[in-house]
Short mmCIF file of C-alpha atoms in Angstrom, two decimals:
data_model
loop_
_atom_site.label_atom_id
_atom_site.label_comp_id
_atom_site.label_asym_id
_atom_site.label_seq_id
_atom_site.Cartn_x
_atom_site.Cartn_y
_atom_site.Cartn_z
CA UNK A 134 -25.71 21.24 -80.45
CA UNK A 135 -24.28 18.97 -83.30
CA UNK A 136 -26.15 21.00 -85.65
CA UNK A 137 -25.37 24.24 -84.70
CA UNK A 138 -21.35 23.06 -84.57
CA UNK A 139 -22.11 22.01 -88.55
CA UNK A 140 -23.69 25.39 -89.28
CA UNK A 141 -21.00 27.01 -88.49
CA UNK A 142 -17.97 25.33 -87.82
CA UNK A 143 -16.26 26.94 -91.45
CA UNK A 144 -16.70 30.22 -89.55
CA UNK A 145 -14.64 29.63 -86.46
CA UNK A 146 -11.27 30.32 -86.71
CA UNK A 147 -8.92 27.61 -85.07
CA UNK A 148 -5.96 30.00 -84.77
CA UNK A 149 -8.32 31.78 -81.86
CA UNK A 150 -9.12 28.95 -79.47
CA UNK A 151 -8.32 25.52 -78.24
CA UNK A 152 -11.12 22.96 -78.19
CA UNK A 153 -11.69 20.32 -75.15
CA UNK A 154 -13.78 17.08 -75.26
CA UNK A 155 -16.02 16.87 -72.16
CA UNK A 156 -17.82 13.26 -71.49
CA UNK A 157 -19.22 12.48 -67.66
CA UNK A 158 -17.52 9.56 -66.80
CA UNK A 159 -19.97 6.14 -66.09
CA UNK A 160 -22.47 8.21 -67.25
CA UNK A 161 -24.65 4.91 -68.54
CA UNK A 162 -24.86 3.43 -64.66
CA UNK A 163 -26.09 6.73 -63.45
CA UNK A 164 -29.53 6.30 -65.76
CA UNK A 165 -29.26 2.25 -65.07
CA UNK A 166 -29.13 2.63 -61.67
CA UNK A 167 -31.16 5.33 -61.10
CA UNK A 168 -33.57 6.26 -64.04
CA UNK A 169 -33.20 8.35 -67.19
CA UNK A 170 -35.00 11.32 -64.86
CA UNK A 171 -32.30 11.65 -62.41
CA UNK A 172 -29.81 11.26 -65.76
CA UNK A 173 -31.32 14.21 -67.70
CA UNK A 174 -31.00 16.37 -64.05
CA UNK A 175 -27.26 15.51 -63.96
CA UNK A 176 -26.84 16.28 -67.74
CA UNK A 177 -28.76 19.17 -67.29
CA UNK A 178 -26.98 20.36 -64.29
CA UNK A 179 -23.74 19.43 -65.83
CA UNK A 180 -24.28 21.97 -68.72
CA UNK A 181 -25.43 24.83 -66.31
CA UNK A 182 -22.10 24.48 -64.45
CA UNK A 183 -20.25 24.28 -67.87
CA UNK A 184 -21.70 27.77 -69.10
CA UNK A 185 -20.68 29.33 -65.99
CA UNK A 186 -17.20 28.25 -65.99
CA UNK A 187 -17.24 29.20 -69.73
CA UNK A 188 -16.49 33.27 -70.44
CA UNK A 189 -20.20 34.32 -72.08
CA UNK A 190 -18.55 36.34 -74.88
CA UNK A 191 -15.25 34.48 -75.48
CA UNK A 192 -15.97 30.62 -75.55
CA UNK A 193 -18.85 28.04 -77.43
CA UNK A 194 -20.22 25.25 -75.71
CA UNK A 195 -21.40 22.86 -77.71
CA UNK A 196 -23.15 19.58 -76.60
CA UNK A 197 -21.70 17.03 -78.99
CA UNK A 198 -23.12 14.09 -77.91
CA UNK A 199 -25.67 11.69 -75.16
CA UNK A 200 -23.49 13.41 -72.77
CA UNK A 201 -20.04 14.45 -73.97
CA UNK A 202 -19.91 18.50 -74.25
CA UNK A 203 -17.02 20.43 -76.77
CA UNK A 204 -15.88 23.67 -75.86
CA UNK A 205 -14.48 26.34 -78.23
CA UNK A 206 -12.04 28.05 -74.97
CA UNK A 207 -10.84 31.80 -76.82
CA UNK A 208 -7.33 32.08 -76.87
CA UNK A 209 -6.05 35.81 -75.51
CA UNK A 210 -2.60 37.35 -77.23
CA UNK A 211 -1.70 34.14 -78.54
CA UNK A 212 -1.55 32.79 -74.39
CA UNK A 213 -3.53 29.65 -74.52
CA UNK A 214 -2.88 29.07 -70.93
CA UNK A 215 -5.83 31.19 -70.02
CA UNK A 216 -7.95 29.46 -72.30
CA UNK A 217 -6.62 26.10 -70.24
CA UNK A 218 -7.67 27.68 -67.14
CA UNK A 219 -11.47 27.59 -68.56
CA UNK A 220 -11.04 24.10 -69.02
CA UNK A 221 -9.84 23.22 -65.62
CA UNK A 222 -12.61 25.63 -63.92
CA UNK A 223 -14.39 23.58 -65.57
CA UNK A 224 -13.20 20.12 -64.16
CA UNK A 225 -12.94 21.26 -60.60
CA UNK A 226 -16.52 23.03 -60.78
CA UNK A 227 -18.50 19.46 -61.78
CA UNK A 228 -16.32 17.87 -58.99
CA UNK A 229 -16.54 20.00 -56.33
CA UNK A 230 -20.63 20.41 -57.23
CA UNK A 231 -23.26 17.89 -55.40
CA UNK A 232 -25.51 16.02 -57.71
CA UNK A 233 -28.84 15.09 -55.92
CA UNK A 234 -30.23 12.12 -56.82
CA UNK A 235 -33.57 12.27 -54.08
CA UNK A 236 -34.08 14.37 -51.09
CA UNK A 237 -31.60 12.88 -48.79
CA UNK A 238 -28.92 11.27 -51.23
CA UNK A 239 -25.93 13.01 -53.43
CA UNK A 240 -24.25 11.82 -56.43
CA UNK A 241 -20.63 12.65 -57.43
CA UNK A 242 -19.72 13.28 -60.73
CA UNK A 243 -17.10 13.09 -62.49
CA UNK A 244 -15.27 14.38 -65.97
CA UNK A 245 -13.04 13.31 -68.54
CA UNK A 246 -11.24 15.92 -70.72
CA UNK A 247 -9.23 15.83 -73.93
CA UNK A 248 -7.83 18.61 -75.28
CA UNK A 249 -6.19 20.02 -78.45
CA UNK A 250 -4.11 23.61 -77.43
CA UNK A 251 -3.14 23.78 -81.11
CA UNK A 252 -6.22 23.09 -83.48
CA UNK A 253 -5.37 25.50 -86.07
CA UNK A 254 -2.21 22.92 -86.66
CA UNK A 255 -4.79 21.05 -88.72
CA UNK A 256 -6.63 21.45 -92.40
CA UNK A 257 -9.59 21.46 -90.93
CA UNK A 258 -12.15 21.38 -87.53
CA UNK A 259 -12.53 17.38 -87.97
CA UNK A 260 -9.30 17.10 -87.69
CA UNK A 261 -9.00 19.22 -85.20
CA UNK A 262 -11.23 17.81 -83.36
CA UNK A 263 -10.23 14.05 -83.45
CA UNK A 264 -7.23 15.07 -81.93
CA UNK A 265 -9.25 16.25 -79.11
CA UNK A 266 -10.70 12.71 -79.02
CA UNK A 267 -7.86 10.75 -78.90
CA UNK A 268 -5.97 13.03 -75.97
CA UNK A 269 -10.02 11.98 -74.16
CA UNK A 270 -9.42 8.52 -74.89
CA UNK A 271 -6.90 8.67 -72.95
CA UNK A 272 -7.48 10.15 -69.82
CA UNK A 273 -10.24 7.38 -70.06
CA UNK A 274 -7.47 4.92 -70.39
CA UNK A 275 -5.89 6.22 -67.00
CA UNK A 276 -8.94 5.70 -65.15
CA UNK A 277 -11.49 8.60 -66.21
CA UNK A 278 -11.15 12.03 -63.91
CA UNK A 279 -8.49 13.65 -65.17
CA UNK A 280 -7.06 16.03 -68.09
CA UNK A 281 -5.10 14.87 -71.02
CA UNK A 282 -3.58 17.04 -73.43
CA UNK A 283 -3.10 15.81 -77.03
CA UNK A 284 1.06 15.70 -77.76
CA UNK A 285 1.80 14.73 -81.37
CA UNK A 286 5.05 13.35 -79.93
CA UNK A 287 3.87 11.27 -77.05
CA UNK A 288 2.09 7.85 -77.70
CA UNK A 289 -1.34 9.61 -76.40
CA UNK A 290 -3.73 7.00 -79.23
CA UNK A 291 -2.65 3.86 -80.62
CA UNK A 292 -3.92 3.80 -84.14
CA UNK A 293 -4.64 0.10 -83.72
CA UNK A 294 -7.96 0.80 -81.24
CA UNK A 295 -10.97 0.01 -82.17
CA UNK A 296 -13.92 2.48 -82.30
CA UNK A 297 -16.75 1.55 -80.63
CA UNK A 298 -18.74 1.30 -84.01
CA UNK A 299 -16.09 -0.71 -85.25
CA UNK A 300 -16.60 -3.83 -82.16
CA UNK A 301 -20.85 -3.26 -82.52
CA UNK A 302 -20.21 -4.62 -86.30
CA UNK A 303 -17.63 -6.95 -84.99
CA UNK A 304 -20.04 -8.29 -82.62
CA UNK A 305 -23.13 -8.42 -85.09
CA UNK A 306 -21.17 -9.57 -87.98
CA UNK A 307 -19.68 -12.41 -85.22
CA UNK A 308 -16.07 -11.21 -85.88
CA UNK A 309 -15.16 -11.72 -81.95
CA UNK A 310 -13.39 -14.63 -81.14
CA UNK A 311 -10.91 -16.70 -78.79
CA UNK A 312 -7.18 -17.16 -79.01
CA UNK A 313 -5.91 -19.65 -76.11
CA UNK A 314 -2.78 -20.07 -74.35
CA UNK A 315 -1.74 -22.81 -71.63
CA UNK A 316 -1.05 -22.70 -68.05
CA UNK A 317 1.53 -25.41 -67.05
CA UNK A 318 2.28 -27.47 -63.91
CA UNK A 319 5.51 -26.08 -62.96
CA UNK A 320 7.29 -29.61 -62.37
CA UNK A 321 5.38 -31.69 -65.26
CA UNK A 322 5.14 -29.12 -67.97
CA UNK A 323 1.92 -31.04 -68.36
CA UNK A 324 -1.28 -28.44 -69.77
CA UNK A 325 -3.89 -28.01 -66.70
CA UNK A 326 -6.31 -25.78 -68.43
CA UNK A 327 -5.83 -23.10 -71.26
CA UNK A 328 -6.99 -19.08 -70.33
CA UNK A 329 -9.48 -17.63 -73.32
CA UNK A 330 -8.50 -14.43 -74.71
CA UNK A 331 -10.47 -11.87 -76.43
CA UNK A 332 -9.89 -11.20 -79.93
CA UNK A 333 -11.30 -9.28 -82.90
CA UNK A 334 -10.75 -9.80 -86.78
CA UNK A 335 -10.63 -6.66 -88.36
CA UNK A 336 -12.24 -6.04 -91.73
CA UNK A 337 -8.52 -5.93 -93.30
CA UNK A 338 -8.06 -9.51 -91.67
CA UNK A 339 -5.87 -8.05 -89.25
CA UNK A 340 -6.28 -8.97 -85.51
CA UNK A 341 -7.28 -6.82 -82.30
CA UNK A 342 -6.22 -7.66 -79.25
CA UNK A 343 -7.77 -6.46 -76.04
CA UNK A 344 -5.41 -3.57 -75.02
CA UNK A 345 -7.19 -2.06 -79.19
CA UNK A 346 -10.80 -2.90 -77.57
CA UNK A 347 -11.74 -2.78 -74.04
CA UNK A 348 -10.70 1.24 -73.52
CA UNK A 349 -13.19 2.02 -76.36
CA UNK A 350 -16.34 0.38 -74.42
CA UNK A 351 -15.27 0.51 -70.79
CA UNK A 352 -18.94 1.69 -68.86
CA UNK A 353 -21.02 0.65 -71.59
CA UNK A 354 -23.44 -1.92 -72.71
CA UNK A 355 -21.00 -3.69 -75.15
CA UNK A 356 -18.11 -4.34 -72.97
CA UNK A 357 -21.01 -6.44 -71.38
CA UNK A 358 -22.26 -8.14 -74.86
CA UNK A 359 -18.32 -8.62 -75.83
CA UNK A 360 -17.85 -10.28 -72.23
CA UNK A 361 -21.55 -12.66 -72.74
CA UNK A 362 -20.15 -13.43 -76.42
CA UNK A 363 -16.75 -14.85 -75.14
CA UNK A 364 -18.37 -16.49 -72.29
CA UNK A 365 -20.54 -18.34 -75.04
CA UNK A 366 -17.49 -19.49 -76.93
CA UNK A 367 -16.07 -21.16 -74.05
CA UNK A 368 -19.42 -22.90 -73.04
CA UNK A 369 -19.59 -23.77 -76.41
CA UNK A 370 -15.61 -25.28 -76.37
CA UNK A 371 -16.26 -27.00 -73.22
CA UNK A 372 -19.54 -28.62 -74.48
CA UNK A 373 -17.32 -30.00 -77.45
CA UNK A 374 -14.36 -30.96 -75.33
CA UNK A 375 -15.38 -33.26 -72.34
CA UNK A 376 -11.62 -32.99 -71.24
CA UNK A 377 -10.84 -29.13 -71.56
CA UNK A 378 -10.60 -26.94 -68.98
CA UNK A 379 -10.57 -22.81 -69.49
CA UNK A 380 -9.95 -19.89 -67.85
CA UNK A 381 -11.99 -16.84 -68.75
CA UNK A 382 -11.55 -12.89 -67.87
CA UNK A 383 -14.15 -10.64 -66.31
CA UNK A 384 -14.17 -7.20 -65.64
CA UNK A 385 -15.99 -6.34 -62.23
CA UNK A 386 -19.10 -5.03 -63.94
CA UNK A 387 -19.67 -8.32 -65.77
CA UNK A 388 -19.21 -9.46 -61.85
CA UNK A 389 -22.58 -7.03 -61.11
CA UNK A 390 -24.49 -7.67 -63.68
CA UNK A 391 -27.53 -9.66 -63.49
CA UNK A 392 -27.71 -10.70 -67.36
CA UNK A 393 -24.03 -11.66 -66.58
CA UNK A 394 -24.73 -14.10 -63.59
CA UNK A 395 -27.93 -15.48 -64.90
CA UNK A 396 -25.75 -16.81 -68.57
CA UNK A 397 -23.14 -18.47 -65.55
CA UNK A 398 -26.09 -19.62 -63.73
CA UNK A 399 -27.85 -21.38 -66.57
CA UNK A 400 -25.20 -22.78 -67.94
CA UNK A 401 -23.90 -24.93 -64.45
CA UNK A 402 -27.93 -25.73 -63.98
CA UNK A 403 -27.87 -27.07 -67.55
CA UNK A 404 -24.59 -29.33 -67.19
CA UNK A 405 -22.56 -29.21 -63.66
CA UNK A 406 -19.47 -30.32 -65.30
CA UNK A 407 -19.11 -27.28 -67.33
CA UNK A 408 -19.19 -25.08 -64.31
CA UNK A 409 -16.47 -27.33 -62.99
CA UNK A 410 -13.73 -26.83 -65.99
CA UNK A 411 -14.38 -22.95 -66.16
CA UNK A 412 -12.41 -20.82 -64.43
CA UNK A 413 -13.47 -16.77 -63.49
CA UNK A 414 -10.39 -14.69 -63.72
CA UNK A 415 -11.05 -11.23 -62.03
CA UNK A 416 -8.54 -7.95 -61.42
CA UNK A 417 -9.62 -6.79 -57.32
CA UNK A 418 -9.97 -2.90 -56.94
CA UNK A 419 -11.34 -1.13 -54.39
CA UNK A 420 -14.66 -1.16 -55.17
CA UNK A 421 -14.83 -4.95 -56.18
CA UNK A 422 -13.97 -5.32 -52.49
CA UNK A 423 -16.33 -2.77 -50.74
CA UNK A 424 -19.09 -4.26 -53.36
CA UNK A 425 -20.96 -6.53 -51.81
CA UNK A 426 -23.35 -7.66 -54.44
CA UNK A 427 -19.71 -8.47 -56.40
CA UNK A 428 -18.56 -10.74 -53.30
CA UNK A 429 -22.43 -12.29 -53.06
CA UNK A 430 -22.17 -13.02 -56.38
CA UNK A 431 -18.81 -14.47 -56.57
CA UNK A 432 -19.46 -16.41 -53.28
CA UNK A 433 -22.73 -17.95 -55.30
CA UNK A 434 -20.64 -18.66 -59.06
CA UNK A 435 -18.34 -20.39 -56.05
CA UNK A 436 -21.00 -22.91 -55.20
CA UNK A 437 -22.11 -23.11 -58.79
CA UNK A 438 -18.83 -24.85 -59.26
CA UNK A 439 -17.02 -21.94 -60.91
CA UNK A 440 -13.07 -21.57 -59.90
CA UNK A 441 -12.73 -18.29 -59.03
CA UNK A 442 -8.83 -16.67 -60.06
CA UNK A 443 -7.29 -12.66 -59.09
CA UNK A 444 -5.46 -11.76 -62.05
CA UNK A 445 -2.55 -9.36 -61.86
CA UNK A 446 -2.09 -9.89 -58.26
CA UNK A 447 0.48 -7.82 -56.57
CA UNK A 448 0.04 -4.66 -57.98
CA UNK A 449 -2.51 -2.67 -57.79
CA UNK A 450 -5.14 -3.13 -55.07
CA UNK A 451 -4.29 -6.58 -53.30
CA UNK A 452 -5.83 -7.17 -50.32
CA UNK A 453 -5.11 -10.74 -49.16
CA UNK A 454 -8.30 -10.37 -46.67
CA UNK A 455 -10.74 -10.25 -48.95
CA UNK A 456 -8.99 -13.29 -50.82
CA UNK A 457 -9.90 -15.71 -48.38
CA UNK A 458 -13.65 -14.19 -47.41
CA UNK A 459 -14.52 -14.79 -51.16
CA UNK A 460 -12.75 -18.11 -51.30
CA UNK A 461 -10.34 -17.47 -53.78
CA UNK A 462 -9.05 -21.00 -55.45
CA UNK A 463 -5.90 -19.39 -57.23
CA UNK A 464 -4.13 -16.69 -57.66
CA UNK A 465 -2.21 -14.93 -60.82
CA UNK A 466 0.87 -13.31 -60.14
CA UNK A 467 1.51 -9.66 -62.40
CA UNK A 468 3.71 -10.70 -65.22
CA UNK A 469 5.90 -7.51 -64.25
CA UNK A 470 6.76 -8.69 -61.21
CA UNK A 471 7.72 -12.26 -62.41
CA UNK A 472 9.79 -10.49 -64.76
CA UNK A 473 11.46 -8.56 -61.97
CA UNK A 474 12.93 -11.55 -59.74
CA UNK A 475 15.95 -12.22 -61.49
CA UNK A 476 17.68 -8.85 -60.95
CA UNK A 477 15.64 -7.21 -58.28
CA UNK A 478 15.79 -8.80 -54.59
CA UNK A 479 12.69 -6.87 -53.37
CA UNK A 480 10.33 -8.62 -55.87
CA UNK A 481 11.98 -12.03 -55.21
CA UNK A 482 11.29 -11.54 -51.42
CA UNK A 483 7.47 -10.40 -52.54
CA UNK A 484 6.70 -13.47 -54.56
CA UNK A 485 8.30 -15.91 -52.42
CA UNK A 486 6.00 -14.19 -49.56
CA UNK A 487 3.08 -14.39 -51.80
CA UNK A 488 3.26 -17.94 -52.55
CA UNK A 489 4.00 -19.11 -48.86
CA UNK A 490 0.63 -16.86 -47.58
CA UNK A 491 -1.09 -18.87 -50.96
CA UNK A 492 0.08 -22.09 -49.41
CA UNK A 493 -1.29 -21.68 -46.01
CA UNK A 494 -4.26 -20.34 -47.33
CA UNK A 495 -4.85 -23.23 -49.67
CA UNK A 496 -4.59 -21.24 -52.53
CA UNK A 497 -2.61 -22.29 -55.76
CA UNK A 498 -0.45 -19.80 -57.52
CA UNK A 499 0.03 -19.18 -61.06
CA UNK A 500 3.51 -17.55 -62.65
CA UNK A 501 2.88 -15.18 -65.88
CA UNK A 502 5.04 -14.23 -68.58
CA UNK A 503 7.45 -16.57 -68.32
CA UNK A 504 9.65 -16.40 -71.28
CA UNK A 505 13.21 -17.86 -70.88
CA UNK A 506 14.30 -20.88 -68.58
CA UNK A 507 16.24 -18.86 -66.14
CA UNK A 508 13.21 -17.39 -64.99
CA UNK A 509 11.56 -20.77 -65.38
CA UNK A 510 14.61 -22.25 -62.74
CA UNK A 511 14.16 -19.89 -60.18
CA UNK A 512 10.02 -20.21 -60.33
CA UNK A 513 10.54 -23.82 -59.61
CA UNK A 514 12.98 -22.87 -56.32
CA UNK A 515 10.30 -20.75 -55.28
CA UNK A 516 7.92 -23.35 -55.52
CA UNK A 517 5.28 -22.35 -58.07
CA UNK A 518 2.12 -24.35 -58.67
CA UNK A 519 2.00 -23.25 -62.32
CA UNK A 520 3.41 -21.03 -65.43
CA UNK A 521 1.85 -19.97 -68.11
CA UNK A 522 4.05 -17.64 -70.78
CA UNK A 523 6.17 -17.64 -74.30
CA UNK A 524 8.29 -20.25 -72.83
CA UNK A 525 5.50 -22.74 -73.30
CA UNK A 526 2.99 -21.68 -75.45
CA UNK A 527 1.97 -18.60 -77.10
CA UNK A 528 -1.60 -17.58 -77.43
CA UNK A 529 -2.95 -19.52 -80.72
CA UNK A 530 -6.68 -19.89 -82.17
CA UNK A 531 -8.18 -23.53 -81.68
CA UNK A 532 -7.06 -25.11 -84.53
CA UNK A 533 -3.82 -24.16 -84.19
#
């Protein structure tokens, strides 16, 4: 364990191994959904299939953490690429293993790994080590299950992210706030509602911006408690503004969660209008769509009064179905594909065939980053509802 790692860490020599940063991916819904018993069985099983994959003589397996695992994997003749094998036995072993969760049902579970081949390149283990951690964060960053290897001349951490010790203060010490930016009738110009956007002050006054935050907490409790806080600032907003309208993002566990729905619920039982003038902006995946609590839920925030929006549509996982099941009432076209229609003919065809499907399905269609007018000319020959980008506004605080 930790202890053992502090014990003796001065001993190990980093010139004979490469270290790897082990946490179970969603580990925190496995013992929400399903009890801290069947959690400890997982982590337990977990660690069995780790020391088997491990060489008994050669490597250390350390459990670091609530469920992330380090691994000490010995380097032979200066050929790390055996040690990387241990690593990846190790992967393929948790995901080719059943996890049993009662008698009749099986979990899968999953891995993320980050890992250092070159730790003796640093003064010390710590350092060593938070190299490790960065090179994790990022195969967290490209959707969890998968191997990332730490590159000192790739982009593999920004320096700018938050820890997630860093957003609990920012949270308790209120430190999370709004900047806004408006969405525009194409034809007018005229402001029909401004989208809310995460921020967080830093303690050196600088600001974070969600791309610095959300990686750090994605699968736990605070992205939740950073998603109620921003909802409360807009309630808030909207209570002081009888005349604003807002647009706010959720991520499709804020979409499952019950504490979630019942601060949307009270809030449109408490005053109807502010139900009306907030907008739910949500990216579809796969598993929003075969969800169905998500689509029972968003089909009930529908009748509250909520707007639902897709954000990001057109890449990723569109499926144009589902759009009208759950009712959609706009849509958000990816800013890279807006970007796109002035030089490539493909994404001018796919937009123009977006918006005519929107129209026929009664839904409206929004334009992002729209940041010169010759974009802005060919938007309006297409037949846009709305824009929102530089070219208009750029995202501001309130007073601003």
């Amino acid at each position: 364990n930790r202890n053992y790692l502090q014990e003796y860490e001065e001993f190990i020599n980093l010139d004979d191994y490469i270290i790897a940063a082990i946490d179970i991916d969603n580990f925190k819904l496995v013992n929400d959904n399903y009890g801290h018993n069947i959690g400890d069985k997982i982590l337990k099983q977990v660690a069995v299939i780790i020391l088997k994959s491990t060489r008994k003589k050669d490597d250390i397996v350390i459990r670091y953490g609530g469920e992330e695992f380090l691994i000490f994997a010995k380097v032979k003749r200066n050929d790390n690429l055996i040690a990387l094998n241990v690593i990846e036995r190790i992967f393929t072993n948790i995901q080719k293993e059943k996890f049993p969760i009662s008698n009749k049902s099986n979990l899968d579970i999953t891995v993320s790994i980050g890992v250092n081949l070159q730790p003796a390149k640093s003064k010390n283990f710590e350092e060593a080590f938070k190299l490790a951690d960065k090179a994790l964060y990022l195969a967290k960053d490209k959707g969890r299950n998968n191997i990332q290897i730490y590159n000192e001349n790739s982009q593999v951490h920004d320096d700018n992210k938050l820890s997630i010790n860093e957003i609990k203060e920012a949270l308790d010490e209120k430190r999370v706030f709004c900047f806004y930016q408006k969405v525009v009738d194409t034809y007018t110009k005229e402001e029909i509602f401004s989208e809310a956007l995460l921020r967080i002050r830093k303690k050196d006054n600088s600001i974070a911006e969600p791309i610095d935050i959300i990686s750090s907490i994605k699968g736990t409790f605070i992205l939740r408690n950073i998603s109620k806080r921003v909802l409360k600032i807009c309630f808030e907003r909207l209570r002081k503004n009888k005349t604003m309208f807002l647009n706010v993002n959720l991520n499709s566990q804020d979409i499952k969660n019950d504490s979630i729905i019942k601060l949307l619920e009270k809030n449109a039982f408490l005053d109807k209008d502010i139900s009306n003038r907030l907008g739910l902006e949500i990216i579809l995946n796969e598993k929003i769509v075969k969800d169905n609590k998500v689509k029972e839920n968003l089909l009930k925030l529908k009748e509250l009064g909520y707007k639902i929006y897709i954000d990001n549509f057109g890449v990723g996982y569109s499926n144009l179905h589902y759009l009208c099941s759950i009712k959609v009432d706009y849509i958000k076209i990816d800013g890279d594909i807006i970007k796109s229609i002035l030089e490539d003919k493909i994404a001018y065809l796919f937009v123009k065939n977006i918006i005519n499907f929107a129209k026929e399905a009664d839904i409206k269609v929004i334009a992002k980053h729209v940041f010169s007018n010759e974009l802005y000319e060919k938007l309006k020959i297409l037949n846009v509802d709305y824009c929102q980008g530089f070219l208009f506004d750029k995202p501001k605080s309130f007073d601003d």
